[in-house]
Amino acid sequence: MTFTGNEALALSEPLIFETGRREVTGVDIEDAGLTEDRLGGQARKTPIDLPGLTEPETMRHYVRLSRQNYAIDMGLYPLGSCTMKHNPRLNEKMARLPGFGDIHPLQPLSTVPGALELMGELSRWLITMTGMKAVALSPKAGAQGELAGMMAIRAALRARGENRGTVLVPESAHGTNPATAAALGYRVESIKAREDGTVSVEAVREKLSDDVAAIMLTNPNTCGLFEPEVAAIAEAVHEAGAYFYGDGANFNAIVGKAKPGDLGVDAMHINLHKTFSTPHGGGGPGAGPVVLSERLAPFAPLPFLRDDGTLVERSDECDAGETPFGRLVAFHGQMGMYVRAMAYMLSHGADGLKQASEDAVLAANYIKAQLADVMSVSFPDRPAMHEVLFDERFLKGTGVTTLDFAKAMIDEGYHPMTMYFPLVVPGAMLIEPTESESLASLDLFIATLRDLAKGARDGDTARFTEAPRYAPRRRLDETRGARKPVLTYEASSDFKEAAE
Amino acid sequence: MRYHPLTSDDRELMLSRIGVKSIDDLFVDVPNAHLVEGLMDLPKGKSEIAVERLLAKMAGKNRAAGEGPFFVGAGAYRHHVPASVDHLIQRSEFLTSYTPYQAEISQGTLQVLFEFQTQVARLTGMEVANASMYDGSTAAAEAVMMAARLTRRGKAIVAGGVHPQYRDVIETVAVGVDVEAMPADPTASEDVATKIDDSIACVVVQSPSFYGHILDLKPIAEACHKAGALLVACFTEVVALGAIEPPGAQGADIVVGEGQSLGNPLTFGGPYVGLFAGLKKHVRQMPGRLAGETVDADGKRGYTLTLNTREQHIRRDKATSNICTNSGLCSLAFTIHMTLLGETGLTRLARLNHAKAIKAADALARVPGVTVLNESFFNEFTIKVPGDAHTVIEKLAERDVLGGVPVSRLDEKAPGDLIVVAATELTTDDDIDAYASTLGDVL
């Protein structure tokens, strides 16, 4: 144990509320020269109790904190379904051009033709890649894209005088699918997967009725498999008068290979932060534009862009045939993410985007092939798409759980894969390597997992149950955190008084 | 392609180790009829130089806020962001990490969120805050739904001073809640308290209002509580909280707002950062992510996402919201900027904003035919102009003055002769002079 508790570059860092001082500031601001305010008698009397730090202290504080995070730029980040691929810095640079970063959403549209042009270009690329009719750019994240798509479906049904109450969701779906359907008041009916991890058209037919508004289907699905009967499912759904919502979380596997529009999808959100690599940023901001079929296009929410490039912001500006279901966000959506995605698409081009899909699928299948003999592949009979699903069967009798296995990966310098999702197999481990890894990187990852699997079999249990041992923190007590939640720092930060 | 590390030889080797002949063998589940031969209508990949040229050309067609006199606000504000903020948020460890599900290797993000939550709670005068929402408008809609869950009532009132697009978002997103939107209230003359009865889940009130007025929330809070309803207090300019009484000190039950002003550029409307604060007793009905303090296996203090049983990945169709993310990087920018400012800096910044707005209001009030509608305001106020506000704004823009937002652009039912005008610490005396004299010319 060192005197400071630090271990060389492993530096601990207190909270700003423990080091900051209320009288300190890191921003020099001129005196306002204000003699009399016009705050209508509402001038602040209650102290805020917020500490400040000077600039050098601030830099050090947040740099030290940053070093307690894992990141794509540090190593392979195989989080299945999350698509942690390389984030090109050109995208960041482009988003910061004053013509994009320093424009206001409500300045006259006549002063921002370049912004509308970029939104038009992005729309064109998204529509072309998906084979759809229209796109609503504004949803702020995938889950909001789902909401947009499902609201368009509800509006379309109402327009034909129908009020259907059920939405079908396969059990392998992301939690956002049932949550979105429920938020709109739909009853959620679960569809079981077949033995091979895919959904059969028969299983869908069984649940279809004139009360079904839509099916929400992720394709490729969260088991990493392309749904082979997707076109037939779409047909059956349409025959029943319902709509096909495609969850585009895994679109990155099929860009340039297949178009959801050709497969019968009516609405699909696209996670720009996954497929088009606008950064995840530690949990957002994302962006979730939703592409729409011809039948749903009239219901796209405000604001929407017409083919001629005009932006429609209010319902009274709509022409006949434009019947938006409402507005999901103030302003026009995640422009900063549009620019980043556009830079990514232009850099890749049609050829590069297809190559990215193929390399992602190749890498996942390579991992699957190289680990099949030591870990349990959940669905070995079909090719994986961009991600491959393992489960806990290979750990049976070892005393090591999926969670332990994942935590041991941390000690080896990797971010764990997605664990315990999807729910269709016990102790799921969903690995998505993405196209950003070199062969050497994939081989080292594979060798590491082989060694871990061997370690578990050989009874080296402590390597797993005590992991992580080398991370900034050992395992955290999440039960305590939830039972008696401490969500803010509660002591006063007025250290001047405390010192006195 | 500069982003793809695999070579052709690598690919061949990998295919052979997988035991297939070609990449097509891995796409056999895609029905043949639906396989496409690439994306014929789209161009091929471009070099970094070519992409920069193309996008810079597009960006160059836009009139950036910093290029001349600029008075546009109405929910998004142009402030100075210290250089260190943008440097720090571009650290790989923040920029290229995922949601902090693996707490042991995400302590950086988690501690930042804990600091963010504490800052937001203290600023708003509330007990707790979440780890952020998409933006202020969606936070407002989530607040209305939360109030409906808490009170088990199905009606909400949106006051006439709430940002018209926030109102639209509430009406669209708060499914199952009967939303009564009050008419536009440019003069802060409505008495929302008289509308409240025991069928109401909540009243949403914005202060400073969309039109800039600073409201006394206490009588509204009292009327709400008397009827068993909740007060949802909303703001779009977080810097105002450095100058005015926080909603928490006035009886608000839920406080939501836009945090863009701290740390985040305008970027044509997004990404921004929604602030969401409330009371401890309501925390289990709060939407969104929450970071909490706990200890690790060695007893060291650490942070983790907590109360996950409210969320969609656990509760699925029983979740409090379908939200799956926060606005992580934007909340980081907010927290760093707030840390740099501290209470001292924020108070000074707020005073400077207020002083600039007073100067602008006085200068515009002297222009013949122009009336300032506000008795109170922070850094934004409403002017009445003779004629159509759209036309005036366009004429000003032709003379390179971006003079504000015509109210009727956002609310077709509002009077057509009103402009919302904002000033910040970046507004110079020259800008104000230019605005006043150009406005005189175009009227």
PDB file of C-alpha atoms in Angstrom, chain B residues 304-435:
ATOM      1  CA  THR B 304     -22.578   2.247 -10.531  1.00  0.00           C
ATOM      2  CA  LEU B 305     -25.783   2.625 -12.499  1.00  0.00           C
ATOM      3  CA  THR B 306     -28.573   2.000 -10.051  1.00  0.00           C
ATOM      4  CA  LEU B 307     -32.324   1.481  -9.699  1.00  0.00           C
ATOM      5  CA  ASN B 308     -32.185  -0.347 -13.030  1.00  0.00           C
ATOM      6  CA  THR B 309     -35.435  -2.125 -12.268  1.00  0.00           C
ATOM      7  CA  ARG B 310     -37.247   0.973 -13.550  1.00  0.00           C
ATOM      8  CA  GLU B 311     -35.658   0.538 -16.958  1.00  0.00           C
ATOM      9  CA  GLN B 312     -36.576  -1.132 -20.215  1.00  0.00           C
ATOM     10  CA  HIS B 313     -33.710  -3.627 -20.354  1.00  0.00           C
ATOM     11  CA  ILE B 314     -34.986  -5.216 -17.118  1.00  0.00           C
ATOM     12  CA  ARG B 315     -38.686  -4.344 -17.042  1.00  0.00           C
ATOM     13  CA  ARG B 316     -39.413  -4.466 -20.782  1.00  0.00           C
ATOM     14  CA  ASP B 317     -43.100  -3.528 -21.241  1.00  0.00           C
ATOM     15  CA  LYS B 318     -43.402  -2.470 -17.557  1.00  0.00           C
ATOM     16  CA  ALA B 319     -40.599   0.121 -17.707  1.00  0.00           C
ATOM     17  CA  THR B 320     -41.083   3.750 -16.611  1.00  0.00           C
ATOM     18  CA  SER B 321     -39.892   4.901 -20.052  1.00  0.00           C
ATOM     19  CA  ASN B 322     -38.555   3.373 -23.246  1.00  0.00           C
ATOM     20  CA  ILE B 323     -35.441   5.539 -22.931  1.00  0.00           C
ATOM     21  CA  CYS B 324     -32.277   3.472 -23.290  1.00  0.00           C
ATOM     22  CA  THR B 325     -29.591   6.101 -23.100  1.00  0.00           C
ATOM     23  CA  ASN B 326     -28.775   9.502 -21.712  1.00  0.00           C
ATOM     24  CA  SER B 327     -26.927  12.334 -23.361  1.00  0.00           C
ATOM     25  CA  GLY B 328     -23.604  11.224 -21.898  1.00  0.00           C
ATOM     26  CA  LEU B 329     -21.060  13.330 -23.723  1.00  0.00           C
ATOM     27  CA  CYS B 330     -23.228  16.458 -23.571  1.00  0.00           C
ATOM     28  CA  SER B 331     -23.709  15.989 -19.836  1.00  0.00           C
ATOM     29  CA  LEU B 332     -19.928  15.641 -19.525  1.00  0.00           C
ATOM     30  CA  ALA B 333     -19.494  18.958 -21.349  1.00  0.00           C
ATOM     31  CA  PHE B 334     -22.102  20.489 -19.043  1.00  0.00           C
ATOM     32  CA  THR B 335     -20.355  19.224 -15.932  1.00  0.00           C
ATOM     33  CA  ILE B 336     -16.888  20.353 -16.989  1.00  0.00           C
ATOM     34  CA  HIS B 337     -18.140  23.830 -17.888  1.00  0.00           C
ATOM     35  CA  MET B 338     -20.106  24.001 -14.620  1.00  0.00           C
ATOM     36  CA  THR B 339     -17.032  22.901 -12.676  1.00  0.00           C
ATOM     37  CA  LEU B 340     -14.930  25.581 -14.327  1.00  0.00           C
ATOM     38  CA  LEU B 341     -17.523  28.219 -13.528  1.00  0.00           C
ATOM     39  CA  GLY B 342     -18.410  27.167 -10.010  1.00  0.00           C
ATOM     40  CA  GLU B 343     -20.996  29.189  -8.149  1.00  0.00           C
ATOM     41  CA  THR B 344     -18.855  32.303  -8.433  1.00  0.00           C
ATOM     42  CA  GLY B 345     -18.423  32.070 -12.196  1.00  0.00           C
ATOM     43  CA  LEU B 346     -22.008  31.104 -12.871  1.00  0.00           C
ATOM     44  CA  THR B 347     -23.303  34.041 -10.859  1.00  0.00           C
ATOM     45  CA  ARG B 348     -21.023  36.444 -12.732  1.00  0.00           C
ATOM     46  CA  LEU B 349     -21.944  34.897 -16.079  1.00  0.00           C
ATOM     47  CA  ALA B 350     -25.633  35.221 -15.286  1.00  0.00           C
ATOM     48  CA  ARG B 351     -25.247  38.882 -14.287  1.00  0.00           C
ATOM     49  CA  LEU B 352     -23.356  39.621 -17.500  1.00  0.00           C
ATOM     50  CA  ASN B 353     -26.068  37.965 -19.594  1.00  0.00           C
ATOM     51  CA  HIS B 354     -28.714  39.958 -17.800  1.00  0.00           C
ATOM     52  CA  ALA B 355     -26.810  43.208 -18.272  1.00  0.00           C
ATOM     53  CA  LYS B 356     -26.379  42.596 -22.012  1.00  0.00           C
ATOM     54  CA  ALA B 357     -30.087  41.833 -22.373  1.00  0.00           C
ATOM     55  CA  ILE B 358     -31.031  45.035 -20.520  1.00  0.00           C
ATOM     56  CA  LYS B 359     -28.812  47.004 -22.884  1.00  0.00           C
ATOM     57  CA  ALA B 360     -30.353  45.308 -25.914  1.00  0.00           C
ATOM     58  CA  ALA B 361     -33.912  45.775 -24.647  1.00  0.00           C
ATOM     59  CA  ASP B 362     -33.342  49.463 -23.968  1.00  0.00           C
ATOM     60  CA  ALA B 363     -31.726  50.011 -27.361  1.00  0.00           C
ATOM     61  CA  LEU B 364     -34.563  48.256 -29.228  1.00  0.00           C
ATOM     62  CA  ALA B 365     -37.219  50.050 -27.190  1.00  0.00           C
ATOM     63  CA  ARG B 366     -35.840  53.323 -28.531  1.00  0.00           C
ATOM     64  CA  VAL B 367     -36.470  52.230 -32.142  1.00  0.00           C
ATOM     65  CA  PRO B 368     -39.653  53.978 -33.307  1.00  0.00           C
ATOM     66  CA  GLY B 369     -42.599  51.595 -33.515  1.00  0.00           C
ATOM     67  CA  VAL B 370     -40.966  48.888 -31.380  1.00  0.00           C
ATOM     68  CA  THR B 371     -42.341  47.876 -27.972  1.00  0.00           C
ATOM     69  CA  VAL B 372     -40.648  45.617 -25.437  1.00  0.00           C
ATOM     70  CA  LEU B 373     -43.355  43.504 -23.802  1.00  0.00           C
ATOM     71  CA  ASN B 374     -41.407  42.475 -20.712  1.00  0.00           C
ATOM     72  CA  GLU B 375     -41.256  44.031 -17.314  1.00  0.00           C
ATOM     73  CA  SER B 376     -39.067  41.189 -16.126  1.00  0.00           C
ATOM     74  CA  PHE B 377     -36.616  39.058 -18.075  1.00  0.00           C
ATOM     75  CA  PHE B 378     -33.240  37.359 -17.770  1.00  0.00           C
ATOM     76  CA  ASN B 379     -31.365  37.322 -21.082  1.00  0.00           C
ATOM     77  CA  GLU B 380     -34.304  37.143 -23.420  1.00  0.00           C
ATOM     78  CA  PHE B 381     -37.380  39.269 -24.053  1.00  0.00           C
ATOM     79  CA  THR B 382     -40.143  39.794 -26.583  1.00  0.00           C
ATOM     80  CA  ILE B 383     -40.593  42.778 -28.853  1.00  0.00           C
ATOM     81  CA  LYS B 384     -43.659  43.821 -30.800  1.00  0.00           C
ATOM     82  CA  VAL B 385     -42.924  45.249 -34.226  1.00  0.00           C
ATOM     83  CA  PRO B 386     -45.162  47.040 -36.681  1.00  0.00           C
ATOM     84  CA  GLY B 387     -46.032  44.512 -39.397  1.00  0.00           C
ATOM     85  CA  ASP B 388     -45.086  40.898 -39.945  1.00  0.00           C
ATOM     86  CA  ALA B 389     -42.289  39.572 -37.732  1.00  0.00           C
ATOM     87  CA  HIS B 390     -41.134  37.042 -40.387  1.00  0.00           C
ATOM     88  CA  THR B 391     -40.622  39.792 -42.927  1.00  0.00           C
ATOM     89  CA  VAL B 392     -38.729  41.911 -40.440  1.00  0.00           C
ATOM     90  CA  ILE B 393     -36.442  39.019 -39.497  1.00  0.00           C
ATOM     91  CA  GLU B 394     -35.761  38.195 -43.158  1.00  0.00           C
ATOM     92  CA  LYS B 395     -34.970  41.826 -43.958  1.00  0.00           C
ATOM     93  CA  LEU B 396     -32.616  41.983 -40.994  1.00  0.00           C
ATOM     94  CA  ALA B 397     -30.926  38.750 -42.133  1.00  0.00           C
ATOM     95  CA  GLU B 398     -30.380  40.277 -45.588  1.00  0.00           C
ATOM     96  CA  ARG B 399     -28.415  42.987 -43.770  1.00  0.00           C
ATOM     97  CA  ASP B 400     -26.515  40.310 -41.810  1.00  0.00           C
ATOM     98  CA  VAL B 401     -28.312  40.834 -38.504  1.00  0.00           C
ATOM     99  CA  LEU B 402     -29.875  37.696 -37.046  1.00  0.00           C
ATOM    100  CA  GLY B 403     -32.454  39.449 -34.932  1.00  0.00           C
ATOM    101  CA  GLY B 404     -34.316  36.700 -33.095  1.00  0.00           C
ATOM    102  CA  VAL B 405     -37.197  34.325 -33.627  1.00  0.00           C
ATOM    103  CA  PRO B 406     -40.648  35.300 -34.945  1.00  0.00           C
ATOM    104  CA  VAL B 407     -43.013  33.728 -32.430  1.00  0.00           C
ATOM    105  CA  SER B 408     -45.407  32.684 -35.197  1.00  0.00           C
ATOM    106  CA  ARG B 409     -42.685  30.479 -36.719  1.00  0.00           C
ATOM    107  CA  LEU B 410     -43.219  28.120 -33.785  1.00  0.00           C
ATOM    108  CA  ASP B 411     -46.841  28.822 -32.974  1.00  0.00           C
ATOM    109  CA  GLU B 412     -49.158  29.682 -35.849  1.00  0.00           C
ATOM    110  CA  LYS B 413     -51.839  30.765 -33.382  1.00  0.00           C
ATOM    111  CA  ALA B 414     -49.608  33.359 -31.686  1.00  0.00           C
ATOM    112  CA  PRO B 415     -49.674  36.996 -32.806  1.00  0.00           C
ATOM    113  CA  GLY B 416     -47.691  37.570 -36.008  1.00  0.00           C
ATOM    114  CA  ASP B 417     -45.875  40.703 -34.875  1.00  0.00           C
ATOM    115  CA  LEU B 418     -43.758  39.314 -32.036  1.00  0.00           C
ATOM    116  CA  ILE B 419     -40.032  38.531 -31.974  1.00  0.00           C
ATOM    117  CA  VAL B 420     -38.182  36.776 -29.155  1.00  0.00           C
ATOM    118  CA  VAL B 421     -34.762  38.375 -28.764  1.00  0.00           C
ATOM    119  CA  ALA B 422     -31.831  36.929 -26.780  1.00  0.00           C
ATOM    120  CA  ALA B 423     -28.494  38.382 -25.700  1.00  0.00           C
ATOM    121  CA  THR B 424     -25.628  36.602 -23.979  1.00  0.00           C
ATOM    122  CA  GLU B 425     -22.107  37.334 -22.772  1.00  0.00           C
ATOM    123  CA  LEU B 426     -21.037  37.048 -26.422  1.00  0.00           C
ATOM    124  CA  THR B 427     -23.207  39.985 -27.466  1.00  0.00           C
ATOM    125  CA  THR B 428     -21.132  43.141 -27.908  1.00  0.00           C
ATOM    126  CA  ASP B 429     -22.200  46.769 -27.672  1.00  0.00           C
ATOM    127  CA  ASP B 430     -21.467  47.049 -31.394  1.00  0.00           C
ATOM    128  CA  ASP B 431     -23.855  44.162 -32.077  1.00  0.00           C
ATOM    129  CA  ILE B 432     -26.573  45.924 -30.114  1.00  0.00           C
ATOM    130  CA  ASP B 433     -25.995  49.217 -31.939  1.00  0.00           C
ATOM    131  CA  ALA B 434     -26.049  47.410 -35.287  1.00  0.00           C
ATOM    132  CA  TYR B 435     -29.303  45.666 -34.426  1.00  0.00           C
TER     133      TYR B 435
END
